[in-house]
Coordinates of C-alpha atoms in Angstrom, one line a residue:
Chain P
M188 CA -7.9 -35.4 6.8
S189 CA -9.9 -32.3 7.8
S190 CA -10.3 -31.1 4.3
P191 CA -12.9 -32.3 1.8
K192 CA -11.7 -34.2 -1.2
D193 CA -12.7 -31.6 -3.8
L194 CA -12.1 -28.1 -2.4
S195 CA -13.3 -26.5 -5.7
T196 CA -16.9 -27.3 -4.7
L197 CA -16.7 -25.3 -1.5
P198 CA -19.2 -22.6 -1.3
T199 CA -18.3 -19.0 -0.5
P200 CA -19.6 -17.5 2.8
P201 CA -23.3 -16.6 3.0
A202 CA -22.5 -13.3 4.8
C203 CA -19.6 -11.0 5.3
I204 CA -18.8 -7.4 6.2
A205 CA -16.2 -5.7 4.0
D206 CA -14.6 -2.4 4.5
F207 CA -12.5 -1.1 1.6
C208 CA -10.3 1.8 0.8
I209 CA -9.9 2.2 -3.0
I210 CA -7.0 4.3 -4.4
P211 CA -6.8 5.5 -8.0
I212 CA -3.2 5.5 -9.2
G213 CA -1.8 7.7 -12.0
T214 CA -4.6 10.2 -12.2
G215 CA -2.3 13.2 -11.8
S216 CA -4.5 14.5 -9.0
A217 CA -3.8 14.1 -5.3
S218 CA -7.6 14.2 -4.6
V219 CA -9.5 11.0 -4.5
S220 CA -12.9 12.5 -3.4
K221 CA -14.4 12.4 -6.9
E222 CA -13.6 8.7 -7.2
V223 CA -14.9 7.9 -3.7
A224 CA -18.1 9.7 -4.4
E225 CA -18.6 7.6 -7.6
V226 CA -18.0 4.5 -5.6
Q227 CA -20.5 5.5 -3.0
R228 CA -23.1 6.3 -5.6
L229 CA -22.7 2.8 -7.1
L230 CA -22.8 1.2 -3.7
R231 CA -25.9 3.0 -2.6
G232 CA -27.7 1.7 -5.6
C233 CA -26.6 -1.9 -5.3
G234 CA -29.2 -3.0 -2.7
L235 CA -26.7 -4.0 0.0
V236 CA -26.2 -2.3 3.3
V237 CA -23.5 0.3 2.8
S238 CA -21.9 3.1 4.8
M239 CA -18.9 5.4 4.6
H240 CA -16.3 6.8 6.9
S241 CA -13.1 8.8 6.4
A242 CA -10.9 5.7 5.7
G243 CA -13.2 3.7 3.6
S244 CA -16.6 2.3 2.5
T245 CA -18.4 -0.6 4.3
V246 CA -20.7 -3.0 2.6
E247 CA -22.6 -6.0 4.0
G248 CA -24.1 -9.0 2.3
S249 CA -23.2 -12.4 0.9
W250 CA -19.5 -12.9 -0.1
D251 CA -20.4 -13.1 -3.7
D252 CA -22.6 -10.0 -3.8
V253 CA -20.1 -8.0 -1.8
M254 CA -17.1 -8.9 -3.9
K255 CA -19.1 -8.5 -7.1
V256 CA -20.0 -4.9 -6.2
I257 CA -16.5 -4.0 -5.1
G258 CA -15.2 -5.4 -8.4
Q259 CA -17.8 -3.2 -10.2
C260 CA -16.4 -0.2 -8.4
H261 CA -13.0 -1.0 -10.0
S262 CA -14.6 -1.3 -13.4
L263 CA -16.6 2.0 -12.9
L264 CA -13.4 3.9 -12.1
H265 CA -11.5 2.2 -15.0
G266 CA -14.3 3.2 -17.3
N267 CA -13.9 6.8 -16.2
G268 CA -10.2 6.7 -17.2
V269 CA -8.4 5.5 -14.1
V270 CA -5.8 3.1 -15.4
R271 CA -4.7 1.6 -12.2
I272 CA -6.4 1.0 -8.8
Q273 CA -5.2 -0.4 -5.6
N274 CA -7.7 -1.4 -3.0
D275 CA -7.4 -2.5 0.7
I276 CA -10.3 -4.7 1.7
R277 CA -10.8 -5.7 5.3
V278 CA -13.4 -8.5 5.3
G279 CA -14.8 -10.5 8.1
T280 CA -16.9 -13.7 8.2
R281 CA -18.3 -15.6 11.2
T282 CA -20.4 -18.6 11.8
D283 CA -21.2 -18.1 15.5
K284 CA -23.8 -15.3 15.0
K285 CA -25.1 -12.7 12.7
Q286 CA -23.9 -9.2 13.6
T287 CA -24.2 -6.1 11.5
S288 CA -21.6 -3.3 11.3
R289 CA -24.0 -1.1 13.3
E290 CA -24.3 -3.7 16.1
K291 CA -20.5 -4.0 16.2
V292 CA -20.1 -0.3 17.0
E293 CA -23.1 -0.3 19.4
K294 CA -21.5 -3.1 21.4
V295 CA -18.2 -1.3 21.8
E296 CA -20.0 2.0 22.7
M297 CA -22.0 0.1 25.4
L298 CA -18.8 -1.3 26.9
L299 CA -17.3 2.2 26.9
R300 CA -20.3 3.6 28.8
E301 CA -20.2 0.7 31.3
G302 CA -16.5 1.4 31.9
E303 CA -17.1 5.0 32.9
Chain O
M238 CA -22.8 12.2 -16.4
S239 CA -19.7 10.0 -16.5
S240 CA -21.6 7.0 -15.1
P241 CA -23.6 4.5 -17.1
K242 CA -27.3 4.4 -16.4
D243 CA -27.5 0.9 -14.9
L244 CA -24.4 0.3 -12.8
S245 CA -25.6 -3.1 -11.8
T246 CA -24.7 -4.4 -15.2
L247 CA -21.0 -3.4 -14.9
P248 CA -18.7 -6.3 -15.3
T249 CA -16.0 -7.2 -12.7
P250 CA -12.3 -6.8 -13.8
P251 CA -10.9 -9.5 -16.1
A252 CA -7.7 -9.6 -14.2
C253 CA -6.4 -8.7 -10.7
I254 CA -3.6 -9.5 -8.3
A255 CA -4.8 -10.1 -4.7
D256 CA -2.6 -10.5 -1.6
F257 CA -4.4 -11.5 1.5
C258 CA -3.6 -12.1 5.2
I259 CA -6.2 -14.3 6.8
I260 CA -6.6 -14.3 10.6
P261 CA -8.6 -17.0 12.5
I262 CA -10.2 -15.5 15.6
G263 CA -11.2 -17.3 18.7
T264 CA -9.3 -20.5 18.1
G265 CA -7.5 -20.4 21.5
S266 CA -4.2 -20.7 19.8
A267 CA -1.7 -18.0 19.0
S268 CA -0.4 -20.0 16.0
V269 CA -2.0 -19.5 12.6
S270 CA 0.4 -21.7 10.6
K271 CA -2.0 -24.7 10.4
E272 CA -4.7 -22.4 8.9
V273 CA -2.3 -20.8 6.5
A274 CA -1.1 -24.2 5.3
E275 CA -4.7 -25.2 4.7
V276 CA -5.3 -22.1 2.8
Q277 CA -2.1 -22.6 0.7
R278 CA -3.2 -26.2 -0.1
L279 CA -6.6 -25.0 -1.3
L280 CA -4.9 -22.2 -3.4
R281 CA -2.4 -24.5 -5.0
G282 CA -5.2 -26.7 -6.2
C283 CA -7.4 -24.0 -7.6
G284 CA -5.7 -23.5 -11.0
L285 CA -4.7 -19.9 -10.5
V286 CA -1.1 -18.5 -10.1
V287 CA -0.4 -18.5 -6.3
S288 CA 2.5 -17.7 -4.1
M289 CA 3.2 -17.1 -0.4
H290 CA 5.3 -14.8 1.7
S291 CA 5.6 -14.2 5.4
A292 CA 2.7 -11.7 5.5
G293 CA 0.2 -13.3 3.1
S294 CA -0.8 -15.3 0.1
T295 CA -0.9 -13.9 -3.4
V296 CA -3.3 -15.1 -6.1
E297 CA -3.7 -13.9 -9.7
G298 CA -6.6 -14.3 -12.1
S299 CA -9.9 -12.8 -13.0
W300 CA -11.6 -10.8 -10.2
D301 CA -14.4 -13.4 -9.9
D302 CA -12.1 -16.4 -9.8
V303 CA -9.8 -14.8 -7.3
M304 CA -12.5 -13.6 -5.0
K305 CA -14.3 -16.9 -5.2
V306 CA -11.2 -18.9 -4.1
I307 CA -10.5 -16.4 -1.2
G308 CA -14.1 -16.9 -0.1
Q309 CA -13.6 -20.6 -0.3
C310 CA -10.6 -20.3 2.0
H311 CA -12.9 -18.7 4.6
S312 CA -15.4 -21.6 4.2
L313 CA -12.6 -24.1 4.5
L314 CA -11.4 -22.7 7.8
H315 CA -15.0 -22.3 9.1
G316 CA -15.6 -25.9 8.2
N317 CA -12.6 -26.9 10.3
G318 CA -14.1 -25.1 13.3
V319 CA -12.9 -21.6 13.1
V320 CA -15.9 -19.5 14.0
R321 CA -14.6 -16.1 13.0
I322 CA -12.1 -14.9 10.4
Q323 CA -10.7 -11.5 9.6
N324 CA -8.9 -11.0 6.3
D325 CA -6.9 -8.2 4.8
I326 CA -7.0 -8.2 1.0
R327 CA -4.8 -5.9 -1.0
V328 CA -6.1 -6.1 -4.5
G329 CA -4.9 -4.3 -7.6
T330 CA -6.3 -3.9 -11.1
R331 CA -5.0 -2.1 -14.1
T332 CA -6.1 -1.5 -17.7
D333 CA -2.8 -0.1 -19.1
K334 CA -1.0 -3.4 -19.3
K335 CA -0.8 -6.9 -18.0
Q336 CA 1.8 -7.4 -15.3
T337 CA 2.2 -10.5 -13.1
S338 CA 3.3 -10.4 -9.5
R339 CA 6.7 -11.9 -10.6
E340 CA 7.2 -9.1 -13.1
K341 CA 6.4 -6.5 -10.5
V342 CA 9.2 -7.7 -8.3
E343 CA 11.6 -8.1 -11.2
K344 CA 11.1 -4.5 -12.3
V345 CA 11.9 -3.2 -8.8
E346 CA 15.0 -5.5 -8.6
M347 CA 16.2 -4.2 -12.0
L348 CA 15.8 -0.6 -10.8
L349 CA 17.7 -1.4 -7.6
R350 CA 20.6 -2.9 -9.6
E351 CA 20.7 0.1 -11.9
G352 CA 20.9 2.4 -9.0
E353 CA 23.9 0.7 -7.5
Chain L
M274 CA -9.9 -2.2 36.3
S275 CA -7.6 -4.1 33.9
S276 CA -6.0 -0.9 32.6
P277 CA -3.1 0.9 34.3
K278 CA -3.9 4.4 35.6
D279 CA -1.7 6.3 33.3
L280 CA -1.9 4.7 29.9
S281 CA 0.4 7.4 28.4
T282 CA 3.4 5.8 30.0
L283 CA 2.8 2.4 28.3
P284 CA 5.8 1.3 26.3
T285 CA 5.6 0.3 22.6
P286 CA 6.3 -3.3 21.7
P287 CA 9.9 -4.4 21.8
A288 CA 9.5 -6.4 18.5
C289 CA 7.2 -6.5 15.6
I290 CA 6.9 -7.6 12.0
A291 CA 5.4 -5.1 9.6
D292 CA 4.5 -5.6 6.0
F293 CA 3.6 -2.5 4.1
C294 CA 2.3 -1.5 0.6
I295 CA 3.0 2.1 -0.1
I296 CA 1.0 3.9 -2.9
P297 CA 2.0 7.2 -4.3
I298 CA -1.1 9.3 -5.3
G299 CA -1.3 12.0 -7.9
T300 CA 2.0 11.3 -9.7
G301 CA 0.4 11.1 -13.1
S302 CA 2.1 7.7 -13.6
A303 CA 0.5 4.3 -13.2
S304 CA 3.9 2.8 -12.4
V305 CA 5.0 2.6 -8.8
S306 CA 8.2 0.6 -9.3
K307 CA 10.4 3.7 -9.0
E308 CA 9.0 4.6 -5.7
V309 CA 9.1 1.0 -4.4
A310 CA 12.8 0.8 -5.4
E311 CA 13.5 4.0 -3.5
V312 CA 11.7 2.6 -0.4
Q313 CA 13.7 -0.6 -0.7
R314 CA 17.0 1.3 -0.9
L315 CA 16.1 3.2 2.2
L316 CA 15.0 0.0 4.0
R317 CA 18.2 -1.9 3.1
G318 CA 20.3 0.8 4.6
C319 CA 18.4 1.1 7.8
G320 CA 19.9 -1.8 9.8
L321 CA 16.7 -3.8 10.2
V322 CA 15.8 -7.1 8.7
V323 CA 14.0 -6.3 5.4
S324 CA 12.6 -8.2 2.5
M325 CA 10.3 -7.6 -0.5
H326 CA 7.5 -9.4 -2.3
S327 CA 5.1 -8.5 -5.1
A328 CA 2.6 -6.9 -2.7
G329 CA 4.8 -5.1 -0.2
S330 CA 8.0 -4.7 1.8
T331 CA 8.5 -6.4 5.1
V332 CA 10.6 -5.0 8.0
E333 CA 11.4 -6.5 11.4
G334 CA 12.5 -4.8 14.6
S335 CA 11.3 -2.8 17.6
W336 CA 8.0 -1.0 17.1
D337 CA 9.6 2.3 17.3
D338 CA 12.4 1.5 14.8
V339 CA 10.1 -0.1 12.3
M340 CA 7.5 2.7 12.4
K341 CA 10.3 5.3 12.2
V342 CA 11.7 3.9 9.1
I343 CA 8.3 3.5 7.4
G344 CA 7.6 7.1 8.2
Q345 CA 11.0 8.0 6.7
C346 CA 9.9 6.2 3.5
H347 CA 6.9 8.6 3.3
S348 CA 9.2 11.6 3.8
L349 CA 11.6 10.2 1.2
L350 CA 8.9 10.0 -1.4
H351 CA 7.4 13.4 -0.4
G352 CA 10.9 14.9 -0.8
N353 CA 11.0 13.5 -4.3
G354 CA 7.8 15.3 -5.2
V355 CA 5.0 12.8 -4.3
V356 CA 2.4 15.0 -2.7
R357 CA 0.2 12.3 -1.3
I358 CA 0.9 8.7 -0.1
Q359 CA -1.5 6.0 1.1
N360 CA 0.1 3.0 2.9
D361 CA -1.4 -0.3 4.1
I362 CA 0.6 -1.7 7.0
R363 CA 0.0 -5.2 8.4
V364 CA 1.8 -5.3 11.7
G365 CA 2.0 -8.2 14.1
T366 CA 3.3 -8.4 17.7
R367 CA 3.4 -11.4 20.1
T368 CA 4.6 -12.0 23.6
D369 CA 4.6 -15.9 23.5
K370 CA 7.7 -16.3 21.4
K371 CA 10.1 -14.7 19.0
Q372 CA 9.5 -15.6 15.4
T373 CA 11.1 -14.1 12.4
S374 CA 9.3 -13.7 9.1
R375 CA 11.5 -16.4 7.6
E376 CA 10.5 -18.8 10.4
K377 CA 6.8 -18.1 9.7
V378 CA 7.2 -19.2 6.1
E379 CA 9.3 -22.2 7.0
K380 CA 6.7 -23.5 9.5
V381 CA 3.9 -23.3 6.9
E382 CA 6.1 -25.0 4.3
M383 CA 6.9 -27.8 6.8
L384 CA 3.2 -28.3 7.4
L385 CA 2.6 -28.4 3.6
R386 CA 5.3 -31.1 3.2
E387 CA 3.9 -33.1 6.1
G388 CA 0.4 -33.0 4.6
E389 CA 1.5 -34.5 1.3
Chain Y
M299 CA 20.6 11.5 -7.3
S300 CA 17.2 12.2 -5.9
S301 CA 17.9 10.7 -2.5
P302 CA 19.8 12.5 0.3
K303 CA 23.2 10.9 1.3
D304 CA 22.2 9.9 4.7
L305 CA 18.6 8.6 4.7
S306 CA 18.8 7.8 8.4
T307 CA 18.4 11.5 9.2
L308 CA 15.1 11.8 7.3
P309 CA 12.4 13.1 9.6
T310 CA 9.0 11.3 9.9
P311 CA 5.9 13.1 8.5
P312 CA 4.6 16.0 10.7
A313 CA 1.0 14.9 10.1
C314 CA -0.9 11.7 9.2
I315 CA -4.3 10.1 9.4
A316 CA -4.2 6.4 10.4
D317 CA -7.1 4.0 10.5
F318 CA -6.4 0.7 12.1
C319 CA -8.2 -2.6 12.8
I320 CA -6.6 -4.5 15.6
I321 CA -7.2 -8.3 16.0
P322 CA -6.4 -10.2 19.1
I323 CA -5.3 -13.8 18.3
G324 CA -5.5 -16.8 20.5
T325 CA -7.9 -15.4 23.0
G326 CA -10.3 -18.3 22.7
S327 CA -13.2 -15.9 22.1
A328 CA -14.7 -14.9 18.8
S329 CA -15.6 -11.5 20.3
V330 CA -13.2 -8.6 20.0
S331 CA -15.5 -5.9 21.4
K332 CA -13.8 -5.8 24.8
E333 CA -10.4 -5.3 23.2
V334 CA -11.7 -2.6 20.9
A335 CA -13.3 -0.8 23.8
E336 CA -10.0 -0.9 25.7
V337 CA -8.2 0.5 22.6
Q338 CA -10.8 3.3 22.3
R339 CA -10.4 4.2 25.9
L340 CA -6.7 4.5 25.5
L341 CA -7.1 6.5 22.3
R342 CA -9.6 8.9 23.8
G343 CA -7.2 9.8 26.6
C344 CA -4.1 10.3 24.3
G345 CA -4.8 13.9 23.3
L346 CA -5.1 13.2 19.6
V347 CA -8.2 13.4 17.4
V348 CA -9.8 10.0 17.4
S349 CA -12.9 8.4 16.1
M350 CA -14.4 4.9 15.6
H351 CA -16.3 3.0 13.0
S352 CA -17.4 -0.6 12.5
A353 CA -14.1 -1.6 10.8
G354 CA -11.6 0.3 12.8
S355 CA -10.3 3.3 14.8
T356 CA -9.0 6.5 13.3
V357 CA -6.4 8.7 14.8
E358 CA -4.8 11.9 13.5
G359 CA -1.6 13.6 14.5
S360 CA 2.1 13.6 13.8
W361 CA 3.5 10.3 12.5
D362 CA 5.4 9.7 15.7
D363 CA 2.5 10.5 18.0
V364 CA 0.1 8.3 16.0
M365 CA 2.4 5.3 15.7
K366 CA 3.4 5.6 19.4
V367 CA -0.2 5.4 20.5
I368 CA -1.0 2.5 18.2
G369 CA 2.0 0.7 19.6
Q370 CA 0.7 1.4 23.1
C371 CA -2.6 -0.2 22.1
H372 CA -0.7 -3.4 21.4
S373 CA 1.1 -3.2 24.7
L374 CA -2.2 -2.5 26.5
L375 CA -3.8 -5.7 25.1
H376 CA -0.6 -7.8 25.6
G377 CA -0.6 -6.6 29.2
N378 CA -4.2 -7.8 29.5
G379 CA -3.2 -11.3 28.4
V380 CA -3.5 -11.2 24.6
V381 CA -0.4 -13.1 23.4
R382 CA -0.6 -12.2 19.8
I383 CA -2.0 -9.2 17.9
Q384 CA -2.4 -8.6 14.2
N385 CA -3.2 -5.1 13.1
D386 CA -4.1 -3.5 9.7
I387 CA -3.1 0.2 9.5
R388 CA -4.2 2.4 6.6
V389 CA -2.1 5.5 6.9
G390 CA -2.1 8.5 4.7
T391 CA 0.2 11.5 4.5
R392 CA 0.2 14.5 2.2
T393 CA 2.1 17.7 1.6
D394 CA -0.2 19.6 -0.6
K395 CA -2.7 20.6 2.1
K396 CA -4.0 19.8 5.6
Q397 CA -7.2 17.8 5.6
T398 CA -8.9 16.2 8.6
S399 CA -10.7 12.9 8.4
R400 CA -13.9 14.9 9.0
E401 CA -13.2 17.1 6.0
K402 CA -12.5 14.1 3.8
V403 CA -16.0 12.7 4.5
E404 CA -17.6 16.2 4.1
K405 CA -16.1 16.7 0.7
V406 CA -17.4 13.3 -0.6
E407 CA -20.8 14.0 0.9
M408 CA -20.9 17.4 -0.9
L409 CA -20.0 15.7 -4.2
L410 CA -22.8 13.2 -3.6
R411 CA -25.3 16.0 -3.0
E412 CA -24.2 17.9 -6.1
G413 CA -24.6 14.8 -8.3
E414 CA -28.2 14.3 -7.3

């Protein structure tokens, strides 16, 4: 009842914030910093809003653009010889308002100051 | 050195296995089973290999097809009135061999039997 | 205002369902089935309700028991020579009712049948 | 062969870095900033190294201490009326060296500068 007849024509969301933690498997090295740097370099050239923290990389844009560039990160690492990759993507979408990742943090920090 | 000049032309992976746990936020209900059922209904009609377990839904196919249908799941729930969605996607790609989600489980179960 | 004075005395939840995907890093092998089998063997002997699917292992019990056994899985793999481990844990707690992982799936399957 | 006889006596790891994204369910509000601020306030008083970014909170310490405080975050929100919580925890352990979350970011940033 609540679903459209042909779900295959549903669009993907116009905006999302995705935070991902990409893990190369089988490289023989316990370090992942080289791969994370390559991912960051690709992200910073992709035209979307990106940032980095100790547990992942964050990218903002349309669902299709964001997922395309994350997939390209996989291909980049595979092209450099990583045979297997596991990735954890936290992705959020909302229809009530636009909010950047920076605004999310600022709102929490404002609440923390108010509570002091 | 190891990166191609124009990273924007990198393709996305031809195959992936994604397992996702979609959470509607702000619905006023602690139950998410209705939303999970809607997501499963969409997935089962999308033509990809899908399955379900207590902590998520699994879908296999090309990166683009898989990410498109997961994005459509967001749009489906938004269209039904859910204003905010958070999703955790575990996605794996590999270039050394093709392996389905079923084969992954079967291999572990074989090892468990051998170890007995 | 809404927080107790001494938060350090807060208890941990009496029940949770955790689903985790443990990734050994730096093993030199793209296969993780051996490690997943070892984790399953430990889980199946721990006295908690456990199950497995293609994207992870699920364990139910008190917060402390569940997190202890997941930590022991890390130690088990480290003891077998894995120098680095990354783990993605989806964990849920609720106060409105008790629901097992099996019941979560059964409720969705019931909704899917009703919708046909 | 490779496993000790009694796995139940395995210790949990002496150190870990956990990054978690806690989602209150059924609150009727699409905003989660109030809950995130409460979590941050608890974390900042717990004696462990903590930080925050747009997609989560990061905490470093022994496995037991870290998991205890994350569980207390659940109890704190439940105590404030949130009946259901879903949490995504990315947790890493390693035996080859000690590395803080700050050092992880600094190493990637160094590689990015070198590559310019």
